[in-house]
Structures are given as C-alpha cells and as structure tokens.
Short mmCIF file of C-alpha atoms in Angstrom, two decimals:
data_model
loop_
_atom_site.label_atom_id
_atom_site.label_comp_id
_atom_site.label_asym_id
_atom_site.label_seq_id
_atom_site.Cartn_x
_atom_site.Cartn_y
_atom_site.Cartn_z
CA UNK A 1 57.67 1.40 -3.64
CA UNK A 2 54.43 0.34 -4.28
CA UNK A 3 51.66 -0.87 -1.38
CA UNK A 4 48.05 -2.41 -2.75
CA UNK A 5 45.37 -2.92 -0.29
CA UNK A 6 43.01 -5.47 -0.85
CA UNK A 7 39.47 -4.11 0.58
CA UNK A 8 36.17 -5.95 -0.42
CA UNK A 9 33.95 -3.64 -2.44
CA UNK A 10 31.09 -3.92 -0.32
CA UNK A 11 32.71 -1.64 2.02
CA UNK A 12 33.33 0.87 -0.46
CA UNK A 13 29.71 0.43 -1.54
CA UNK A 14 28.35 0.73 1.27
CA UNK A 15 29.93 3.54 2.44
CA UNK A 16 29.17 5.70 -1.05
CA UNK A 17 25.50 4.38 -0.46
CA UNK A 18 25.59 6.52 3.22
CA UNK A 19 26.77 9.45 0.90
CA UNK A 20 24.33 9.17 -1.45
CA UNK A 21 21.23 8.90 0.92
CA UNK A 22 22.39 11.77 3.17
CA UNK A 23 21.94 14.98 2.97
CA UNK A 24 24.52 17.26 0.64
CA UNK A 25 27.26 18.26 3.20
CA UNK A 26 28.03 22.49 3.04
CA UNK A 27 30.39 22.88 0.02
CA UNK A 28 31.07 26.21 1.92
CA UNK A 29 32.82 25.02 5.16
CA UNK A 30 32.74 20.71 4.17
CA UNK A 31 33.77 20.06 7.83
CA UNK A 32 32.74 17.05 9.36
CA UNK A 33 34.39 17.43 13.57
CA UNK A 34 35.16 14.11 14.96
CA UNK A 35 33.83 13.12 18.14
CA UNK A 36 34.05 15.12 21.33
CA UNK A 37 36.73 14.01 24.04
CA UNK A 38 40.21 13.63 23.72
CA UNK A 39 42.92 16.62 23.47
CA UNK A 40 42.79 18.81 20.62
CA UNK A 41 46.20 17.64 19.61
CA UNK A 42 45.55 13.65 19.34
CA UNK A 43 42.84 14.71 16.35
CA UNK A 44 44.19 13.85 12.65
CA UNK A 45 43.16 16.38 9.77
CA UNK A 46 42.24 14.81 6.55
CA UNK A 47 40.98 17.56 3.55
CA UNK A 48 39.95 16.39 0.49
CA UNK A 49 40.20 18.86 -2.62
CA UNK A 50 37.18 17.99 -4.64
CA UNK A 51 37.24 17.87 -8.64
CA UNK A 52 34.81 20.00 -10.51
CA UNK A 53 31.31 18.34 -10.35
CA UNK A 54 31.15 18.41 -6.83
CA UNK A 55 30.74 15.95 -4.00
CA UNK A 56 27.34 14.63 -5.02
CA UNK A 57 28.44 14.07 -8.45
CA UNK A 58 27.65 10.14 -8.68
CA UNK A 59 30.77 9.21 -9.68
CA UNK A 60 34.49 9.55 -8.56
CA UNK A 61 34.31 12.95 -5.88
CA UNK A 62 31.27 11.81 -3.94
CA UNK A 63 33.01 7.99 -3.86
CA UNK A 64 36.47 9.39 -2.24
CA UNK A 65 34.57 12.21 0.47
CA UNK A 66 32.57 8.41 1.15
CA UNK A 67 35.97 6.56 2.02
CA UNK A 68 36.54 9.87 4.14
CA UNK A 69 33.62 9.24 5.89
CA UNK A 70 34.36 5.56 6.52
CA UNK A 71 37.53 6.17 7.87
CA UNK A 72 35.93 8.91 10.59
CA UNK A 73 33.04 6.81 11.61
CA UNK A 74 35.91 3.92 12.22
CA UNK A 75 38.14 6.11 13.86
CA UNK A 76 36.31 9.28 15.36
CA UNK A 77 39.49 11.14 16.11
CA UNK A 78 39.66 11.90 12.15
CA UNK A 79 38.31 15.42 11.36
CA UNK A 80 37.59 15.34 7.47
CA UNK A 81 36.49 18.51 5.28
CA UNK A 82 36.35 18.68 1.56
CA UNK A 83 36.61 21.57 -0.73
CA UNK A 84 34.89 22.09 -4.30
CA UNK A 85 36.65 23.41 -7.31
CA UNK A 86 34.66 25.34 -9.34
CA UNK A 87 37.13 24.86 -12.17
CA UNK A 88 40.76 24.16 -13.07
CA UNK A 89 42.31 27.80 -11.97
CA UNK A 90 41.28 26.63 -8.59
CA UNK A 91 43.09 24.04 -7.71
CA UNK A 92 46.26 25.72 -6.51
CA UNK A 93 44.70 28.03 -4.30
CA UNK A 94 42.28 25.18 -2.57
CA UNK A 95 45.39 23.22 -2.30
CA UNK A 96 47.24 25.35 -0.38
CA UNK A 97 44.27 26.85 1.28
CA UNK A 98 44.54 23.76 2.93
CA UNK A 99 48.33 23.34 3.88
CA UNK A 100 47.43 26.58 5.23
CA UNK A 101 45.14 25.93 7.88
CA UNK A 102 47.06 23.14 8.99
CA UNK A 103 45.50 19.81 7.94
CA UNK A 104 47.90 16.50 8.46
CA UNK A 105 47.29 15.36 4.87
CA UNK A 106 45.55 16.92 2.06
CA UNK A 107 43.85 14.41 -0.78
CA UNK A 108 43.33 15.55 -3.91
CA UNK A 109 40.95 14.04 -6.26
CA UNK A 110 41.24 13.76 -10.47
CA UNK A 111 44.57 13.15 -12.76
CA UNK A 112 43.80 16.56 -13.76
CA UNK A 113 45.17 18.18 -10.62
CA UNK A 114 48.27 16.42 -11.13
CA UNK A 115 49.96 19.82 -12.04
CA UNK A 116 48.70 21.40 -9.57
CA UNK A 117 49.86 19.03 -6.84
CA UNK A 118 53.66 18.69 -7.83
CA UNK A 119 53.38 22.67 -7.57
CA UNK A 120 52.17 22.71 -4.43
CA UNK A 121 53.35 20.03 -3.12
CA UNK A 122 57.08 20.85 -4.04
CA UNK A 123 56.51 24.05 -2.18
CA UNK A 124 55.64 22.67 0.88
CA UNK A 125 57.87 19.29 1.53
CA UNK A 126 56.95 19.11 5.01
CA UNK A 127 53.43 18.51 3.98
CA UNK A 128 51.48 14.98 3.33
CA UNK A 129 49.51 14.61 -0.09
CA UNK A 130 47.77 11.80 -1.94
CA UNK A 131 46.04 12.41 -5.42
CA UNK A 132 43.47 9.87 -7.17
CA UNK A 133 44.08 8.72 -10.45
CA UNK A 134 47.93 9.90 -10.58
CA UNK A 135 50.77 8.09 -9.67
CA UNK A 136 52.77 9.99 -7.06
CA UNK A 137 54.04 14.16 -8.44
CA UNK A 138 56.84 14.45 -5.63
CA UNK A 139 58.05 12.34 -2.56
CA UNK A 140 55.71 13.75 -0.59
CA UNK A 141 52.89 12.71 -2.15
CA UNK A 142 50.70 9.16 -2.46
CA UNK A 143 49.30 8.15 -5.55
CA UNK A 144 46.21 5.99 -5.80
CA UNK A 145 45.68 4.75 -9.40
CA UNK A 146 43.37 2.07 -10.67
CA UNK A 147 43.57 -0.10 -13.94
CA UNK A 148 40.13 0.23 -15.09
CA UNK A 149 41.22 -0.93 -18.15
CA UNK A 150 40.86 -4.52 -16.77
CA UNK A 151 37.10 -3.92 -15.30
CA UNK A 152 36.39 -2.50 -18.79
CA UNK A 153 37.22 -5.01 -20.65
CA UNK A 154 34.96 -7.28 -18.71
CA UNK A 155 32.17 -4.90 -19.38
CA UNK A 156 33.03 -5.05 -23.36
CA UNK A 157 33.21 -8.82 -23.19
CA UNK A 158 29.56 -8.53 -21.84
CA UNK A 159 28.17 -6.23 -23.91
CA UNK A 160 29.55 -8.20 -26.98
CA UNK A 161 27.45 -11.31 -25.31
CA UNK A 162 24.31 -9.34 -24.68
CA UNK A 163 24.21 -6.55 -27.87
CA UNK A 164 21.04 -7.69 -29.79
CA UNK A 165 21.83 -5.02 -32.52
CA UNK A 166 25.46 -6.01 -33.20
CA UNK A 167 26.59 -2.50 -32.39
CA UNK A 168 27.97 -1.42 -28.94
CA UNK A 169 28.94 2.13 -27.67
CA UNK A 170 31.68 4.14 -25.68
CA UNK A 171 32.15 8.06 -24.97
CA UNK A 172 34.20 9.96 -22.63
CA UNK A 173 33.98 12.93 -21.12
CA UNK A 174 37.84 14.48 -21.78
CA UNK A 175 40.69 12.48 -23.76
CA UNK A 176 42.97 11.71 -20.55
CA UNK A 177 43.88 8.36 -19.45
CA UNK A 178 41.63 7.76 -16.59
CA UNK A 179 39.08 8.23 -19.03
CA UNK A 180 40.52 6.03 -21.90
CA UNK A 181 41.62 3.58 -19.64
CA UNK A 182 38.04 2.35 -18.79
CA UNK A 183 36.87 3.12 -22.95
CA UNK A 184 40.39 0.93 -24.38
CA UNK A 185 39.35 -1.85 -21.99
CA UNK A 186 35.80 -2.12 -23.36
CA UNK A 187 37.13 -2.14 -26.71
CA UNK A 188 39.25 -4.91 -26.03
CA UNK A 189 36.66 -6.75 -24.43
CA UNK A 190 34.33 -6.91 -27.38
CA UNK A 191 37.30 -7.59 -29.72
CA UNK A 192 38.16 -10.88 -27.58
CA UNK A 193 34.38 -11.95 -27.34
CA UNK A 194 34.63 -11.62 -31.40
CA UNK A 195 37.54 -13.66 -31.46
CA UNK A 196 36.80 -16.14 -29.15
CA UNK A 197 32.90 -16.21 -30.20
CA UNK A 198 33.28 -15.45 -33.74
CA UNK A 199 31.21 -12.36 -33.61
CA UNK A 200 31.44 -9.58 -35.24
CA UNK A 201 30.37 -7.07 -32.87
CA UNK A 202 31.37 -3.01 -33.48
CA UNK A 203 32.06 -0.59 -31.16
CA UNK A 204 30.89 3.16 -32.07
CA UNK A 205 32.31 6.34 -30.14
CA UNK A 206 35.55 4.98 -29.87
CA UNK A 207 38.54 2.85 -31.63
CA UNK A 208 41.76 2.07 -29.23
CA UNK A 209 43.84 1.47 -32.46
CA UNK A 210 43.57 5.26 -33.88
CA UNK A 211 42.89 6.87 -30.45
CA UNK A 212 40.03 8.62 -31.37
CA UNK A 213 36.28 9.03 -30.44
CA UNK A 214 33.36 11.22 -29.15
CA UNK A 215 33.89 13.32 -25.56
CA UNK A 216 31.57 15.83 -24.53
CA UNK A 217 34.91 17.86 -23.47
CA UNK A 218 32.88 18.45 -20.09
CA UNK A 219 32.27 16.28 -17.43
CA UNK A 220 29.50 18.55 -15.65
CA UNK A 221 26.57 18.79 -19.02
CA UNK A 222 24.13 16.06 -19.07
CA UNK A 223 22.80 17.89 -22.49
CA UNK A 224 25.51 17.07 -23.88
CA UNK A 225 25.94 13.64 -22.63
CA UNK A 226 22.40 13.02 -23.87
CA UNK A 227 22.85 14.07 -27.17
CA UNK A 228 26.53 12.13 -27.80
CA UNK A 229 24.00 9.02 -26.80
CA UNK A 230 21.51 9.52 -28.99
CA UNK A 231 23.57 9.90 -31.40
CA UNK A 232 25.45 5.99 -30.88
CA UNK A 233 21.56 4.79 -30.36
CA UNK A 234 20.75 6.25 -33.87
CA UNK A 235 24.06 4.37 -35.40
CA UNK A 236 22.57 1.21 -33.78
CA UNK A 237 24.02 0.93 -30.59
CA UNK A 238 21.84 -0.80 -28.00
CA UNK A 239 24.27 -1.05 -24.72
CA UNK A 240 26.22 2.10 -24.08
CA UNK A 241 29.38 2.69 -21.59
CA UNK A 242 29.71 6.79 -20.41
CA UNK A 243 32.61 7.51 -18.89
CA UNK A 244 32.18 11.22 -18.25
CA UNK A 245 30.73 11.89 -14.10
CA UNK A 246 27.54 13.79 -14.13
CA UNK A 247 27.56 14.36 -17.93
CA UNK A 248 27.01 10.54 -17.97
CA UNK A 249 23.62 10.98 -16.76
CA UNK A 250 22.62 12.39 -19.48
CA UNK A 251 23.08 8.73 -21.09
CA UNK A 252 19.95 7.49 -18.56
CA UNK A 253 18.13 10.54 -20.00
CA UNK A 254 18.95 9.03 -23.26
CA UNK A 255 17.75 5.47 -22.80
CA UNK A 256 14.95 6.60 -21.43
CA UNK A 257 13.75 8.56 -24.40
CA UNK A 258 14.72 5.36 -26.40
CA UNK A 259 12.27 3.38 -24.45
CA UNK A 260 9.55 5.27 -25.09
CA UNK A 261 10.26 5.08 -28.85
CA UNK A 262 10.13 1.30 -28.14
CA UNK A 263 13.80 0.81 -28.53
CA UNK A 264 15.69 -1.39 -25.96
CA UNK A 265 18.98 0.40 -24.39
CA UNK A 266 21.20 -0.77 -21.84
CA UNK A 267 23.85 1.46 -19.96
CA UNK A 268 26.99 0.92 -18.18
CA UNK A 269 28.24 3.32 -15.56
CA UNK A 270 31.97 3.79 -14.02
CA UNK A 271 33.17 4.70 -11.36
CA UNK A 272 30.86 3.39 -8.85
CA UNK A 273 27.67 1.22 -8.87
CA UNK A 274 25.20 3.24 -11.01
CA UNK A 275 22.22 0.84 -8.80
CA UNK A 276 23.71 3.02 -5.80
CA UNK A 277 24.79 6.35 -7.16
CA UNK A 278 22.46 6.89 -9.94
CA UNK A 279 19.58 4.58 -8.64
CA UNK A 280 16.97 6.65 -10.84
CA UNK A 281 18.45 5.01 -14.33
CA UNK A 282 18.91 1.36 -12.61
CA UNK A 283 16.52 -0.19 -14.87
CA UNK A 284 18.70 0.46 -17.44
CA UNK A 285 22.15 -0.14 -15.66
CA UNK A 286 23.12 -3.85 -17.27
CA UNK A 287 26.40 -3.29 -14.93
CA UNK A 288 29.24 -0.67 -13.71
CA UNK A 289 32.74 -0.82 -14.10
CA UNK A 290 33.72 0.16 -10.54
CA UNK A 291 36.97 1.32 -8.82
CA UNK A 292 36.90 1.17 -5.17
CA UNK A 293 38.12 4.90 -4.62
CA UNK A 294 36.42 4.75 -1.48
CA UNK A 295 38.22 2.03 0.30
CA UNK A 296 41.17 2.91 -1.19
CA UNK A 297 41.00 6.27 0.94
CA UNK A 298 39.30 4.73 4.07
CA UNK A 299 42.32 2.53 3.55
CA UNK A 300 44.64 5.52 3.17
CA UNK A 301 43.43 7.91 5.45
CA UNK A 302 43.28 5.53 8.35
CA UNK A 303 46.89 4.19 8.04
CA UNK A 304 48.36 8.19 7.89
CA UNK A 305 46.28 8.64 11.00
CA UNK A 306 47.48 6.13 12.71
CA UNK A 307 51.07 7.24 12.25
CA UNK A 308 52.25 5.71 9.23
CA UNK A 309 51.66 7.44 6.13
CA UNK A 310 51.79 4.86 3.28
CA UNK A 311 54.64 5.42 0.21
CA UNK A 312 54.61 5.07 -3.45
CA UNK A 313 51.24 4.29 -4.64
CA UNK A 314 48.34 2.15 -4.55
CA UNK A 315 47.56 0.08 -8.05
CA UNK A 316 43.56 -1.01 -8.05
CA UNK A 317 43.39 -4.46 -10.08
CA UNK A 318 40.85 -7.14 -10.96
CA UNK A 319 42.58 -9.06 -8.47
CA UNK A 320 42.95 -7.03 -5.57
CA UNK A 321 39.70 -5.52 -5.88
CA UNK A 322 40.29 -2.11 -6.80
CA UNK A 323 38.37 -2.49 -10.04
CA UNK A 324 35.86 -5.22 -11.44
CA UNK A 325 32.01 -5.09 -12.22
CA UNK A 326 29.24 -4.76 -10.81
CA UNK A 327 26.54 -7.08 -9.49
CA UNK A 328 23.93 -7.35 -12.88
CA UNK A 329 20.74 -6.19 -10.40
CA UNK A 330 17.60 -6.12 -13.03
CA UNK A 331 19.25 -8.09 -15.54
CA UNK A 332 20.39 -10.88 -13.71
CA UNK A 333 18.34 -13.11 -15.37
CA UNK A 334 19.22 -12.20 -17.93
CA UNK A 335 22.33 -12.79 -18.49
CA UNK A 336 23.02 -16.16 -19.62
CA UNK A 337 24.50 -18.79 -17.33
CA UNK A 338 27.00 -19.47 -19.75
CA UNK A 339 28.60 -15.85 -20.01
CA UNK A 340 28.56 -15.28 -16.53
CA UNK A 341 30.58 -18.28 -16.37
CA UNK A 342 32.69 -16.94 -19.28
CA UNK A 343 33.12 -13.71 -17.86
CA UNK A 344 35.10 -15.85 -14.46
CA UNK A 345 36.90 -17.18 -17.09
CA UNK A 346 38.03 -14.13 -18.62
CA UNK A 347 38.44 -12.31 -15.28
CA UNK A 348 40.81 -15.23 -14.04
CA UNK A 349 42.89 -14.84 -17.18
CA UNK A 350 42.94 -11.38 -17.03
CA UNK A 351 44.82 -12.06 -13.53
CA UNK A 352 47.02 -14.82 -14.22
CA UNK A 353 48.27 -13.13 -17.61
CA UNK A 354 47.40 -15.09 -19.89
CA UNK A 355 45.16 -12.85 -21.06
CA UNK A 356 46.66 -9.24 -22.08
CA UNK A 357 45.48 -5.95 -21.82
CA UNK A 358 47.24 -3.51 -24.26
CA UNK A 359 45.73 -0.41 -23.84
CA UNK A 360 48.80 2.47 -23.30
CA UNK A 361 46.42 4.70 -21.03
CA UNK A 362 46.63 1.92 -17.93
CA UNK A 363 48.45 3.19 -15.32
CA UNK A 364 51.96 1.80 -14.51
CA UNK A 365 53.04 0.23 -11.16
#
C-alpha cells in the first residue's frame, strides 16, 4: 500500500537550516542521546546510513540526518545516529553494523543502496528499514520516493521564461533515475514553455528523447562539476540546473568565474534550498527544485516510534508537497508577474493531469 504525508516545506527547511548552521556532528560515533529520564527501554533507535558525500553535503544526506533531528527535538525519547559511507563496498557492512547493535529501524539514504538493502534486509526479517529514493526492496522495508520530475519541470518552464541567451543547461552527477528524474523534468519544462510561448529555447547537457548527456560520474568533485559548467556557459547557456550533491558546487564556482568575465549566469540547485544549504552561491541561485526528504523522515521516524511503523512507500508530489520550487530570494523581482502567474498555472495542471509528465525515470506509486 502506499501512505503520502503532506508536511509543509517550511518545516523541512527549517530543520535542514539547524543542520546547516551547527556544528558537523562526529562522523565517527554520529550519536545524538535523547533526553535524560525515562527507562532505558521506552527509548526508540533510529540510524541513518549516510550516502557517500557525507552529512554536510548540501544536498540529500545532510537534508534526511535534518528530519532525524526534527523528529528527536519533537519527541526526545528518539536516539538518532548516522553513519558515513566512504564508498559503495560499504554499505553492507554499515547496514548491518547497525541491525547489529540493536537500533529499532535503520534508514538508509540514496537509490544506490537499493542492493544493498534487499541483501540485508532479507537477512534480517525481523528488522525495520526505510531507504530514500527507492521504492520498498523487501516487506520489511519503507520506501520514500519523490517525483522530482514534476518540480523540474517547473524549473525548465522558468528558465525557458528567464534565459536571455536562448540556451539553457542540465548535468547530472551519475545516469540513475533520481538523477534523471529532476534533468527529464526540466527538459520538459522548457519544451512546454516553447510550445505554449513559441520559443525556441535549447537545452544543452541533456536530451530526454535519446537519454543521453554530461555527468561528472561523481557526486563528491566540485572540479569536475566546475568544468562540465563551463563548458554549457561556453555553448551559451546562461541558467544552469546541477543535479550532482557536492559536485554541484562546483557550478557556483562556475558562475562566479562567469561574472567576473562579465557574463550573467543563473543556477538552480536540487535537493534542498541552495539559499539555505549552499548560502555562499545565493546570488546566483534563480531557484531549487526541492524534495522535502526531511519531513518525509521526521514524518517517518516519528510514526515507527510511536508504534506504528508505516507500509509501502511514501510518493513526494507537487501536490502533496514532497517536491516543488523554491522561493526566487534575489531574483524575485525579477521574475515577471506574468510567469510567476504562469508557473501556478502550470503547477495546477501538473496536479490535475491535464498536463503530463513523460519522463520513464519518475518513480511509480
């Protein structure tokens, strides 16, 4: 079965901003107690099995460990850790390293531990999982997927409004769904401004139809997320959509070496709102396409400990929440009043239907 839950994303938000301005928990021991008081047995373990990247990585593993940390400071009988993996061989051992010293339910976080989890999981059937980005491996396990193809699309619609050059961009850090999901979207976007508008606005870096585009294969080097951005700035691209974690950054690095060659370069982040996770680059942030991983866990985390763990999966969506855009901050102005009012539009067809989303790598319900 399936369960959504509808959180506002200012919750999520603000909880990521506490992560963000804090200090860097341990990555050694990632154990956050919950209050004092109370027998040792009434406390609910929730361990989070961090992606590669880490938990300050401005993007999808620092979002989650923040839901983590909203659901404690709700409920203070929640003890939360996380683990980091250094790199894809580790994900087995963390995630039994954790079954192993006894935690109530064990959170993974990245499609690409979805291996990984059905081993473990099937191993241990008496144990409570939930993975991000990954519908559900084995019965025992919660998925929590979001369609960021929908959010993406209204950050293509708005870049085809606001490209001065004609020419948007798109990379990705690795050729897997989660990624493409959020880079198919934008392509659609700008194709329905075009057709709607009469533009004629390309997208470089990426083509939905053919399924192929440039990826830094890494989602940890900011040289290399640098240099696949100056390269769609050289082809012309003035507004540019990363969707690679901390190799993203390298895309701020990017437009900021275009603005001192006088050029004018606006960026998109994912994931979370770049404003609040990579506040450095804001001046160049036009908008994020966000998924609320955060409250998504909170939500999560807080119904397993209070005795019901959820089933099935959680589907983020324009219209419960789970995905969407981000305020415009600097460029607010802007923005014209008559896109922002095309943009409702496009949102409110986008959840009524009667505006479709093709792309194959959105995840199913």
């Amino acid at each position: 079965m399936t369960k959504t839950f509808a959180r506002a994303a200012a919750v999520g938000a603000a909880a990521l901003l506490l992560a963000s301005c804090g200090e860097r928990p341990d990555e050694g021991a990632g154990a956050t107690p919950g209050a004092t008081g109370g027998a040792a047995e009434e406390k609910f373990s929730a361990c989070m099995v961090l992606d590669v990247g880490g938990v300050d990585d401005r993007s999808f593993n620092q979002s989650s460990w923040a839901g983590l940390q909203a659901a404690q400071k709700a409920n203070p009988d929640i003890e939360i850790s996380h683990v980091p993996s250094t790199d894809d061989a580790a994900y087995v051992p963390n995630l039994q390293a954790q079954v192993s010293k006894g935690c109530n339910t064990v959170i993974a976080v990245g499609g690409l531990m979805t291996d990984a989890v059905e081993e473990v999981a099937t191993a241990n059937p008496d144990q409570q999982f939930a993975q991000i980005d990954a519908a559900p491996a084995a019965d025992n396990v919660y998925g929590m997927q979001f369609n960021t193809a929908e959010g993406g699309f209204l950050a293509g619609y708005l870049s085809a409004g606001m490209t001065k050059t004609g020419k948007v961009g798109t990379w990705g850090g690795l050729n897997i769904p989660p990624v493409t999901a959020y880079m198919d979207g934008f392509w659609e976007g700008v194709q329905h401004h075009n057709k709607e508008k009469g533009t004629d606005v390309q997208v470089l870096g990426w083509d939905e139809t053919t399924q192929q585009g440039s990826f830094s294969e890494d989602f940890l080097d900011q040289a290399k997320g640098r240099s696949i951005t100056e390269t769609l700035i050289s082809q012309g691209a003035d507004i540019v959509l990363p969707v690679a974690g901390q190799s993203g950054l390298g895309a701020g690095a990017a437009a900021e070496a275009a603005k001192a060659e006088g050029k004018d370069v606006k960026l998109i982040w994912v994931d979370t709102d770049g404003c609040e996770s990579a506040a450095q680059y804001c001046p160049f942030f036009l908008t994020s396409v966000t998924k609320n991983l955060s409250g998504a866990v909170e939500e999560y985390t807080t119904a397993a400990a209070g005795g019901e763990f959820p089933e099935g999966q959680y589907l983020g969506t324009l219209e419960n929440e789970g995905t969407g855009i981000a305020p415009f901050h600097e460029f607010d102005s802007q923005v014209p009043a008559e896109l922002k009012a095309d943009l409702d539009k496009v949102k409110a067809g986008i959840i009524d239907g009667s505006i479709t989303i093709t792309s194959q790598s959105q995840p199913k319900e």
